[in-house]
């Protein structure tokens, strides 16, 4: 996880009111994010500003502590004639980025520098059966604090923090009420929980998977795509025209509507339906009792996908059904949003290559629009936290200078 490109733009909630900053400082700050070390002449060429304006802006940024001036080229031993060039770089240690994947049963926190280089990773197994909101807040706060301890850093050094949750999230970082209270539990006012962070953002986990895929994954360079989280539950992060879509209540990409789509029938993810269908087949005696599937001590989606990949005929029959469901999901999403690409993301992606291959062959041809390209992510189970760090970096790039100067 390093050197993310800018994340798809959205409208994340941020803390505090902006301070006034000069256009020249803003231009120099933006340029510093795009390169490693650079000279004043490099900044002049990139921004179109005069030398005196550039030098003044860079010196002011050095004064804030967000940039550092490096030894000049002569002192560094790489320049011999004429006036030595002044060299600068973004101070990657000026502030921290914190990304959090706040799943129901697993929490991952990554602390990184401003260049998104990880400094520490902390993982917590949470009680997925608990409905105690106060306990979830304590667990999440403790996980972030422990990650900072592992990095040898403190809350005061955090410049931007982003948390991904399995719930829709609006532009203010709030989740709507859920009929069974699940969204309220997953996002128990996390904007206030982390109000000590200079900049903070709470977002849907599938939306952050889309950020990750656009910044460092299969959708890099794409402007119209969907990241499909499809492990236990379906969720979609939708990027169109380079913008991450949210909706009035943060519900773009919520998949409960698939309960009413014939051939899909639920918002269960690929792993969950594979496990369910395998268990039903074993119980109904439709599986060879001596087969690896029947003898598995526990049937979950990972087991079914792994056995199918190994050639087990019973597991392959199950995954063939799963591939048809995936084809329908991709077709419906393609018809509604018209993306050029759908990326199957998350932990389930590690075992769905054959499922995706079969789904590509099963994509309906009667939906008029061209079917989106279907690919499998390479970012693995950490796709949400990768996206959270990328979103925190984007937030820092856009807003940290004005907060720092306030």
Short mmCIF file of C-alpha atoms in Angstrom, two decimals:
data_model
loop_
_atom_site.label_atom_id
_atom_site.label_comp_id
_atom_site.label_asym_id
_atom_site.label_seq_id
_atom_site.Cartn_x
_atom_site.Cartn_y
_atom_site.Cartn_z
CA UNK A 1 0.00 0.00 0.00
CA UNK A 2 1.92 3.02 -1.22
CA UNK A 3 1.84 6.06 -3.46
CA UNK A 4 -1.89 6.11 -4.13
CA UNK A 5 -3.11 8.30 -6.93
CA UNK A 6 -5.90 10.76 -6.05
CA UNK A 7 -9.11 9.01 -5.00
CA UNK A 8 -12.38 9.53 -6.88
CA UNK A 9 -13.91 12.76 -5.71
CA UNK A 10 -16.97 12.83 -3.50
CA UNK A 11 -18.39 15.11 -0.84
CA UNK A 12 -16.96 13.81 2.43
CA UNK A 13 -17.69 15.51 5.71
CA UNK A 14 -14.73 17.32 7.24
CA UNK A 15 -14.21 19.10 10.52
CA UNK A 16 -13.67 22.81 11.19
CA UNK A 17 -14.08 25.85 8.97
CA UNK A 18 -11.44 26.62 6.33
CA UNK A 19 -8.87 29.36 6.77
CA UNK A 20 -7.83 31.69 3.96
CA UNK A 21 -4.74 30.54 2.07
CA UNK A 22 -3.01 32.16 -0.86
CA UNK A 23 -3.48 30.74 -4.36
CA UNK A 24 0.30 30.53 -4.75
CA UNK A 25 0.67 28.41 -1.60
CA UNK A 26 -2.20 26.21 -2.73
CA UNK A 27 -0.61 25.69 -6.16
CA UNK A 28 2.80 24.90 -4.64
CA UNK A 29 1.21 22.54 -2.10
CA UNK A 30 -0.71 20.70 -4.81
CA UNK A 31 2.43 20.33 -6.91
CA UNK A 32 4.46 18.99 -3.97
CA UNK A 33 2.05 16.02 -3.70
CA UNK A 34 2.73 14.97 -7.29
CA UNK A 35 6.52 14.59 -7.05
CA UNK A 36 9.25 13.56 -4.67
CA UNK A 37 11.95 16.20 -4.37
CA UNK A 38 11.81 19.21 -6.67
CA UNK A 39 13.47 22.55 -7.35
CA UNK A 40 11.93 25.99 -7.42
CA UNK A 41 12.39 25.91 -11.21
CA UNK A 42 10.40 22.66 -11.37
CA UNK A 43 7.58 24.31 -9.41
CA UNK A 44 7.71 27.36 -11.67
CA UNK A 45 7.36 25.21 -14.78
CA UNK A 46 4.47 23.20 -13.29
CA UNK A 47 2.48 26.11 -11.86
CA UNK A 48 3.26 28.95 -14.24
CA UNK A 49 4.14 31.28 -11.37
CA UNK A 50 7.10 33.64 -11.30
CA UNK A 51 10.27 32.71 -9.43
CA UNK A 52 9.68 35.23 -6.66
CA UNK A 53 6.09 34.05 -6.16
CA UNK A 54 7.15 30.40 -6.09
CA UNK A 55 10.00 31.03 -3.67
CA UNK A 56 7.72 33.01 -1.37
CA UNK A 57 5.08 30.24 -1.43
CA UNK A 58 7.62 27.49 -0.82
CA UNK A 59 9.25 29.35 2.05
CA UNK A 60 5.85 29.87 3.65
CA UNK A 61 5.07 26.16 3.30
CA UNK A 62 8.42 25.29 4.85
CA UNK A 63 7.48 27.61 7.70
CA UNK A 64 4.27 25.67 8.32
CA UNK A 65 6.24 22.44 8.64
CA UNK A 66 4.45 20.77 5.72
CA UNK A 67 7.42 21.10 3.33
CA UNK A 68 11.12 20.83 4.02
CA UNK A 69 14.01 22.39 2.19
CA UNK A 70 16.70 19.91 1.29
CA UNK A 71 20.44 20.59 1.01
CA UNK A 72 21.02 22.42 -2.28
CA UNK A 73 22.45 20.54 -5.22
CA UNK A 74 26.01 21.72 -4.55
CA UNK A 75 25.88 20.65 -0.91
CA UNK A 76 24.44 17.34 -2.02
CA UNK A 77 27.42 16.83 -4.34
CA UNK A 78 25.46 16.76 -7.58
CA UNK A 79 25.93 20.36 -8.82
CA UNK A 80 29.22 22.07 -9.72
CA UNK A 81 28.61 25.25 -11.75
CA UNK A 82 26.48 28.37 -11.31
CA UNK A 83 24.02 29.16 -8.59
CA UNK A 84 22.92 25.92 -6.84
CA UNK A 85 19.24 25.12 -7.12
CA UNK A 86 17.08 25.14 -3.98
CA UNK A 87 15.42 21.77 -3.48
CA UNK A 88 12.22 20.95 -1.59
CA UNK A 89 9.96 18.03 -0.75
CA UNK A 90 6.70 17.27 0.98
CA UNK A 91 7.33 16.32 4.60
CA UNK A 92 5.83 12.86 4.68
CA UNK A 93 6.32 12.83 8.46
CA UNK A 94 4.48 16.12 9.03
CA UNK A 95 1.20 14.35 9.79
CA UNK A 96 -0.31 10.88 9.88
CA UNK A 97 -3.02 9.24 7.83
CA UNK A 98 -5.25 6.70 9.57
CA UNK A 99 -7.47 4.28 7.64
CA UNK A 100 -9.98 2.01 9.37
CA UNK A 101 -11.99 -0.91 8.02
CA UNK A 102 -14.67 -1.15 10.73
CA UNK A 103 -16.38 -4.40 9.78
CA UNK A 104 -18.89 -6.15 11.98
CA UNK A 105 -16.53 -8.94 13.05
CA UNK A 106 -13.11 -7.73 11.92
CA UNK A 107 -11.51 -4.32 12.35
CA UNK A 108 -8.30 -3.29 10.62
CA UNK A 109 -6.46 -0.04 11.30
CA UNK A 110 -3.53 1.23 9.23
CA UNK A 111 -1.42 4.19 10.29
CA UNK A 112 0.55 5.70 7.41
CA UNK A 113 2.63 8.77 6.61
CA UNK A 114 1.49 11.47 4.19
CA UNK A 115 2.82 9.43 1.27
CA UNK A 116 0.56 6.54 2.36
CA UNK A 117 3.53 4.41 3.42
CA UNK A 118 2.24 2.14 6.24
CA UNK A 119 3.83 2.63 9.65
CA UNK A 120 1.68 0.16 11.61
CA UNK A 121 -1.26 -2.21 11.09
CA UNK A 122 -3.51 -3.41 13.89
CA UNK A 123 -6.26 -6.03 13.54
CA UNK A 124 -9.05 -6.78 16.01
CA UNK A 125 -11.61 -9.58 16.02
CA UNK A 126 -14.88 -8.06 17.25
CA UNK A 127 -17.96 -9.69 18.74
CA UNK A 128 -20.29 -9.82 15.76
CA UNK A 129 -23.26 -10.79 17.95
CA UNK A 130 -23.06 -7.79 20.27
CA UNK A 131 -25.65 -5.04 19.90
CA UNK A 132 -23.96 -2.78 22.44
CA UNK A 133 -23.33 0.57 20.74
CA UNK A 134 -21.11 1.83 23.56
CA UNK A 135 -18.98 -1.29 23.33
CA UNK A 136 -18.50 -0.87 19.57
CA UNK A 137 -17.40 2.73 20.09
CA UNK A 138 -14.91 1.60 22.75
CA UNK A 139 -13.54 -1.18 20.53
CA UNK A 140 -13.08 1.14 17.55
CA UNK A 141 -11.48 3.91 19.58
CA UNK A 142 -9.20 1.39 21.26
CA UNK A 143 -8.19 -0.17 17.94
CA UNK A 144 -7.12 3.20 16.54
CA UNK A 145 -5.24 4.12 19.71
CA UNK A 146 -3.44 0.77 19.74
CA UNK A 147 -2.41 1.22 16.10
CA UNK A 148 -0.96 4.62 16.97
CA UNK A 149 0.95 3.06 19.87
CA UNK A 150 2.34 0.42 17.50
CA UNK A 151 3.47 3.22 15.18
CA UNK A 152 5.05 5.08 18.09
CA UNK A 153 2.83 8.10 17.42
CA UNK A 154 -0.04 10.00 19.08
CA UNK A 155 -3.47 11.36 18.24
CA UNK A 156 -2.06 14.89 17.99
CA UNK A 157 -0.02 13.81 14.95
CA UNK A 158 -3.02 12.57 12.93
CA UNK A 159 -3.77 14.81 9.98
CA UNK A 160 -6.63 12.86 8.39
CA UNK A 161 -8.63 9.80 9.42
CA UNK A 162 -11.14 7.78 7.38
CA UNK A 163 -13.40 4.97 8.61
CA UNK A 164 -15.27 2.50 6.41
CA UNK A 165 -18.45 0.87 7.76
CA UNK A 166 -20.94 -1.69 6.38
CA UNK A 167 -23.76 0.86 6.21
CA UNK A 168 -24.88 3.68 3.94
CA UNK A 169 -23.30 6.98 4.96
CA UNK A 170 -24.45 10.45 3.93
CA UNK A 171 -22.30 13.49 3.19
CA UNK A 172 -22.20 14.46 6.88
CA UNK A 173 -20.91 11.04 7.95
CA UNK A 174 -24.26 9.82 9.31
CA UNK A 175 -26.09 6.59 8.58
CA UNK A 176 -29.88 6.34 8.26
CA UNK A 177 -31.87 4.29 10.71
CA UNK A 178 -32.11 0.60 9.87
CA UNK A 179 -35.29 -1.42 10.55
CA UNK A 180 -33.26 -3.84 12.66
CA UNK A 181 -30.78 -1.31 14.02
CA UNK A 182 -27.78 -2.70 12.11
CA UNK A 183 -26.67 0.54 10.46
CA UNK A 184 -27.03 2.42 13.74
CA UNK A 185 -24.74 -0.14 15.37
CA UNK A 186 -22.15 -0.13 12.60
CA UNK A 187 -21.90 3.68 12.53
CA UNK A 188 -22.64 4.87 16.07
CA UNK A 189 -21.85 8.54 15.36
CA UNK A 190 -18.25 7.83 14.47
CA UNK A 191 -17.72 11.43 13.33
CA UNK A 192 -18.04 12.51 16.95
CA UNK A 193 -16.04 9.53 18.26
CA UNK A 194 -13.03 10.68 16.25
CA UNK A 195 -13.56 14.42 16.66
CA UNK A 196 -9.97 14.75 17.86
CA UNK A 197 -8.73 14.23 14.27
CA UNK A 198 -7.94 17.41 12.31
CA UNK A 199 -9.81 15.97 9.30
CA UNK A 200 -12.13 12.99 9.39
CA UNK A 201 -14.41 11.07 7.07
CA UNK A 202 -16.80 8.19 7.60
CA UNK A 203 -17.93 6.30 4.51
CA UNK A 204 -19.52 3.12 3.27
CA UNK A 205 -17.11 0.20 2.99
CA UNK A 206 -17.98 -0.62 -0.62
CA UNK A 207 -17.49 3.04 -1.54
CA UNK A 208 -14.00 2.88 -0.04
CA UNK A 209 -13.35 -0.33 -1.96
CA UNK A 210 -14.16 1.70 -5.08
CA UNK A 211 -11.71 4.38 -3.94
CA UNK A 212 -9.04 1.68 -3.53
CA UNK A 213 -9.70 0.13 -6.92
CA UNK A 214 -9.48 3.52 -8.61
CA UNK A 215 -6.37 4.58 -6.73
CA UNK A 216 -4.33 1.39 -6.67
CA UNK A 217 -6.32 -1.43 -8.25
CA UNK A 218 -8.11 -2.73 -11.31
CA UNK A 219 -9.98 0.53 -12.00
CA UNK A 220 -6.92 2.82 -12.08
CA UNK A 221 -7.44 5.31 -14.88
CA UNK A 222 -11.15 4.50 -15.23
CA UNK A 223 -13.90 7.09 -14.74
CA UNK A 224 -16.97 4.83 -14.76
CA UNK A 225 -16.79 1.67 -12.68
CA UNK A 226 -18.26 -0.28 -9.79
CA UNK A 227 -16.47 -2.12 -6.99
CA UNK A 228 -18.63 -5.06 -5.92
CA UNK A 229 -18.03 -6.31 -2.39
CA UNK A 230 -19.54 -9.78 -2.54
CA UNK A 231 -18.37 -11.87 0.42
CA UNK A 232 -21.12 -12.25 3.03
CA UNK A 233 -23.33 -9.40 1.81
CA UNK A 234 -23.49 -7.52 -1.46
CA UNK A 235 -22.40 -3.91 -1.57
CA UNK A 236 -21.36 -1.67 -4.44
CA UNK A 237 -19.20 1.42 -4.62
CA UNK A 238 -20.20 3.36 -7.72
CA UNK A 239 -17.94 5.83 -9.55
CA UNK A 240 -19.36 7.66 -12.56
CA UNK A 241 -17.65 10.45 -14.48
CA UNK A 242 -14.82 10.23 -11.95
CA UNK A 243 -17.09 10.96 -8.98
CA UNK A 244 -17.99 8.61 -6.15
CA UNK A 245 -21.79 8.55 -5.93
CA UNK A 246 -23.46 8.81 -2.55
CA UNK A 247 -27.17 9.73 -2.69
CA UNK A 248 -29.42 11.57 -0.24
CA UNK A 249 -28.90 9.01 2.52
CA UNK A 250 -25.65 7.43 1.32
CA UNK A 251 -27.64 4.56 -0.18
CA UNK A 252 -26.20 4.39 -3.69
CA UNK A 253 -24.93 0.83 -4.00
CA UNK A 254 -27.15 -0.65 -1.29
CA UNK A 255 -28.25 -4.05 -2.61
CA UNK A 256 -31.43 -4.90 -0.71
CA UNK A 257 -33.30 -4.48 -4.01
CA UNK A 258 -31.80 -7.80 -5.15
CA UNK A 259 -34.26 -9.47 -2.76
CA UNK A 260 -36.78 -8.73 -5.52
CA UNK A 261 -34.69 -9.70 -8.56
CA UNK A 262 -35.65 -13.08 -9.95
CA UNK A 263 -32.62 -15.36 -10.16
CA UNK A 264 -30.79 -13.55 -7.36
CA UNK A 265 -33.39 -13.32 -4.62
CA UNK A 266 -31.31 -11.78 -1.83
CA UNK A 267 -28.51 -9.40 -0.97
CA UNK A 268 -26.36 -12.28 0.25
CA UNK A 269 -22.82 -12.24 -1.10
CA UNK A 270 -21.23 -14.87 -3.31
CA UNK A 271 -19.46 -16.57 -0.42
CA UNK A 272 -22.61 -16.81 1.65
CA UNK A 273 -24.80 -18.22 -1.10
CA UNK A 274 -22.09 -20.72 -2.07
CA UNK A 275 -21.98 -21.93 1.54
CA UNK A 276 -25.78 -22.01 1.82
CA UNK A 277 -26.27 -23.97 -1.39
CA UNK A 278 -23.48 -26.40 -0.52
CA UNK A 279 -24.96 -27.07 2.93
CA UNK A 280 -28.41 -27.61 1.38
CA UNK A 281 -26.97 -30.04 -1.19
CA UNK A 282 -25.15 -32.03 1.50
CA UNK A 283 -28.29 -32.16 3.67
CA UNK A 284 -30.40 -33.29 0.72
CA UNK A 285 -28.01 -36.13 -0.13
CA UNK A 286 -27.13 -34.56 -3.48
CA UNK A 287 -23.41 -34.72 -2.70
CA UNK A 288 -21.25 -37.86 -2.63
CA UNK A 289 -20.97 -38.61 1.14
CA UNK A 290 -17.29 -39.47 0.64
CA UNK A 291 -16.51 -36.24 -1.21
CA UNK A 292 -14.32 -33.49 0.29
CA UNK A 293 -17.34 -31.20 0.36
CA UNK A 294 -19.44 -33.61 2.42
CA UNK A 295 -16.51 -34.37 4.75
CA UNK A 296 -15.54 -30.75 5.33
CA UNK A 297 -15.75 -29.98 9.09
CA UNK A 298 -17.30 -26.61 8.28
CA UNK A 299 -18.78 -25.44 5.01
CA UNK A 300 -18.19 -21.78 4.25
CA UNK A 301 -17.77 -19.89 1.04
CA UNK A 302 -13.99 -20.15 1.10
CA UNK A 303 -14.12 -23.96 1.37
CA UNK A 304 -16.57 -24.26 -1.53
CA UNK A 305 -14.55 -21.96 -3.79
CA UNK A 306 -11.26 -23.69 -2.92
CA UNK A 307 -12.70 -27.15 -3.59
CA UNK A 308 -14.16 -25.97 -6.89
CA UNK A 309 -10.80 -24.55 -7.92
CA UNK A 310 -9.24 -27.91 -7.07
CA UNK A 311 -11.68 -29.67 -9.40
CA UNK A 312 -14.19 -31.16 -6.95
CA UNK A 313 -17.30 -31.88 -9.09
CA UNK A 314 -19.83 -31.21 -6.32
CA UNK A 315 -18.27 -27.85 -5.48
CA UNK A 316 -18.05 -26.97 -9.16
CA UNK A 317 -21.80 -27.52 -9.58
CA UNK A 318 -22.37 -25.07 -6.75
CA UNK A 319 -20.03 -22.44 -8.18
CA UNK A 320 -21.63 -22.78 -11.61
CA UNK A 321 -24.88 -21.62 -10.00
CA UNK A 322 -23.02 -18.83 -8.23
CA UNK A 323 -21.57 -17.64 -11.54
CA UNK A 324 -25.06 -17.29 -13.00
CA UNK A 325 -26.06 -15.15 -10.02
CA UNK A 326 -22.97 -12.98 -10.48
CA UNK A 327 -23.82 -12.53 -14.16
CA UNK A 328 -27.31 -11.31 -13.24
CA UNK A 329 -25.95 -8.92 -10.60
CA UNK A 330 -23.43 -7.45 -13.02
CA UNK A 331 -26.08 -7.14 -15.74
CA UNK A 332 -28.51 -5.29 -13.48
CA UNK A 333 -25.78 -2.94 -12.23
CA UNK A 334 -24.65 -2.39 -15.80
CA UNK A 335 -28.19 -1.56 -16.91
CA UNK A 336 -28.76 0.91 -14.05
CA UNK A 337 -25.39 2.67 -13.85
CA UNK A 338 -23.76 2.02 -17.27
CA UNK A 339 -20.20 1.47 -15.95
CA UNK A 340 -17.42 0.33 -18.23
CA UNK A 341 -16.05 -1.99 -15.53
CA UNK A 342 -17.23 -4.05 -12.55
CA UNK A 343 -14.54 -5.23 -10.13
CA UNK A 344 -15.29 -8.11 -7.74
CA UNK A 345 -13.50 -6.94 -4.59
CA UNK A 346 -12.82 -8.06 -1.04
CA UNK A 347 -11.69 -11.30 0.55
CA UNK A 348 -13.95 -13.38 -1.69
CA UNK A 349 -12.01 -12.19 -4.76
CA UNK A 350 -9.19 -14.60 -3.93
CA UNK A 351 -11.30 -17.58 -5.03
CA UNK A 352 -13.69 -16.35 -7.70
CA UNK A 353 -11.59 -16.30 -10.86
CA UNK A 354 -13.38 -19.31 -12.34
CA UNK A 355 -16.74 -17.98 -11.15
CA UNK A 356 -16.01 -14.68 -12.88
CA UNK A 357 -14.90 -16.47 -16.05
CA UNK A 358 -18.19 -18.36 -16.19
CA UNK A 359 -20.17 -15.21 -15.35
CA UNK A 360 -18.61 -13.37 -18.29
CA UNK A 361 -19.92 -16.09 -20.60
CA UNK A 362 -23.37 -15.83 -19.00
CA UNK A 363 -23.88 -12.07 -19.20
CA UNK A 364 -27.30 -11.39 -20.79
CA UNK A 365 -27.22 -9.82 -24.23
CA UNK A 366 -30.74 -8.35 -24.23
CA UNK A 367 -30.16 -5.30 -22.01
CA UNK A 368 -29.30 -3.03 -24.97
CA UNK A 369 -26.30 -1.33 -23.33
CA UNK A 370 -22.89 -2.94 -23.76
CA UNK A 371 -22.12 -5.27 -20.86
CA UNK A 372 -19.45 -3.94 -18.51
CA UNK A 373 -16.08 -5.60 -18.36
CA UNK A 374 -15.94 -7.95 -15.37
CA UNK A 375 -12.63 -8.41 -13.52
CA UNK A 376 -11.44 -9.74 -10.18
CA UNK A 377 -9.59 -7.46 -7.78
CA UNK A 378 -5.98 -8.08 -6.80
CA UNK A 379 -6.19 -5.99 -3.62
CA UNK A 380 -7.48 -8.82 -1.43
CA UNK A 381 -9.21 -8.65 1.94
CA UNK A 382 -7.62 -5.29 2.80
CA UNK A 383 -9.32 -3.42 -0.05
CA UNK A 384 -11.50 -1.34 2.32
CA UNK A 385 -8.64 -0.21 4.55
CA UNK A 386 -6.53 0.52 1.46
CA UNK A 387 -9.37 2.72 0.25
CA UNK A 388 -9.67 4.35 3.68
CA UNK A 389 -5.98 5.33 3.62
CA UNK A 390 -6.32 6.60 0.04
CA UNK A 391 -9.37 8.65 1.03
CA UNK A 392 -7.53 10.05 4.05
CA UNK A 393 -4.63 11.02 1.79
CA UNK A 394 -7.01 12.73 -0.61
CA UNK A 395 -8.63 14.59 2.28
CA UNK A 396 -5.21 15.71 3.55
CA UNK A 397 -4.17 16.86 0.10
CA UNK A 398 -7.36 18.91 -0.33
CA UNK A 399 -7.79 20.34 3.15
CA UNK A 400 -4.77 19.89 5.42
CA UNK A 401 -3.02 23.10 4.38
CA UNK A 402 -5.98 25.28 5.32
CA UNK A 403 -6.48 23.45 8.62
CA UNK A 404 -2.75 23.61 9.38
CA UNK A 405 -2.77 27.36 8.76
CA UNK A 406 -5.90 28.03 10.83
#
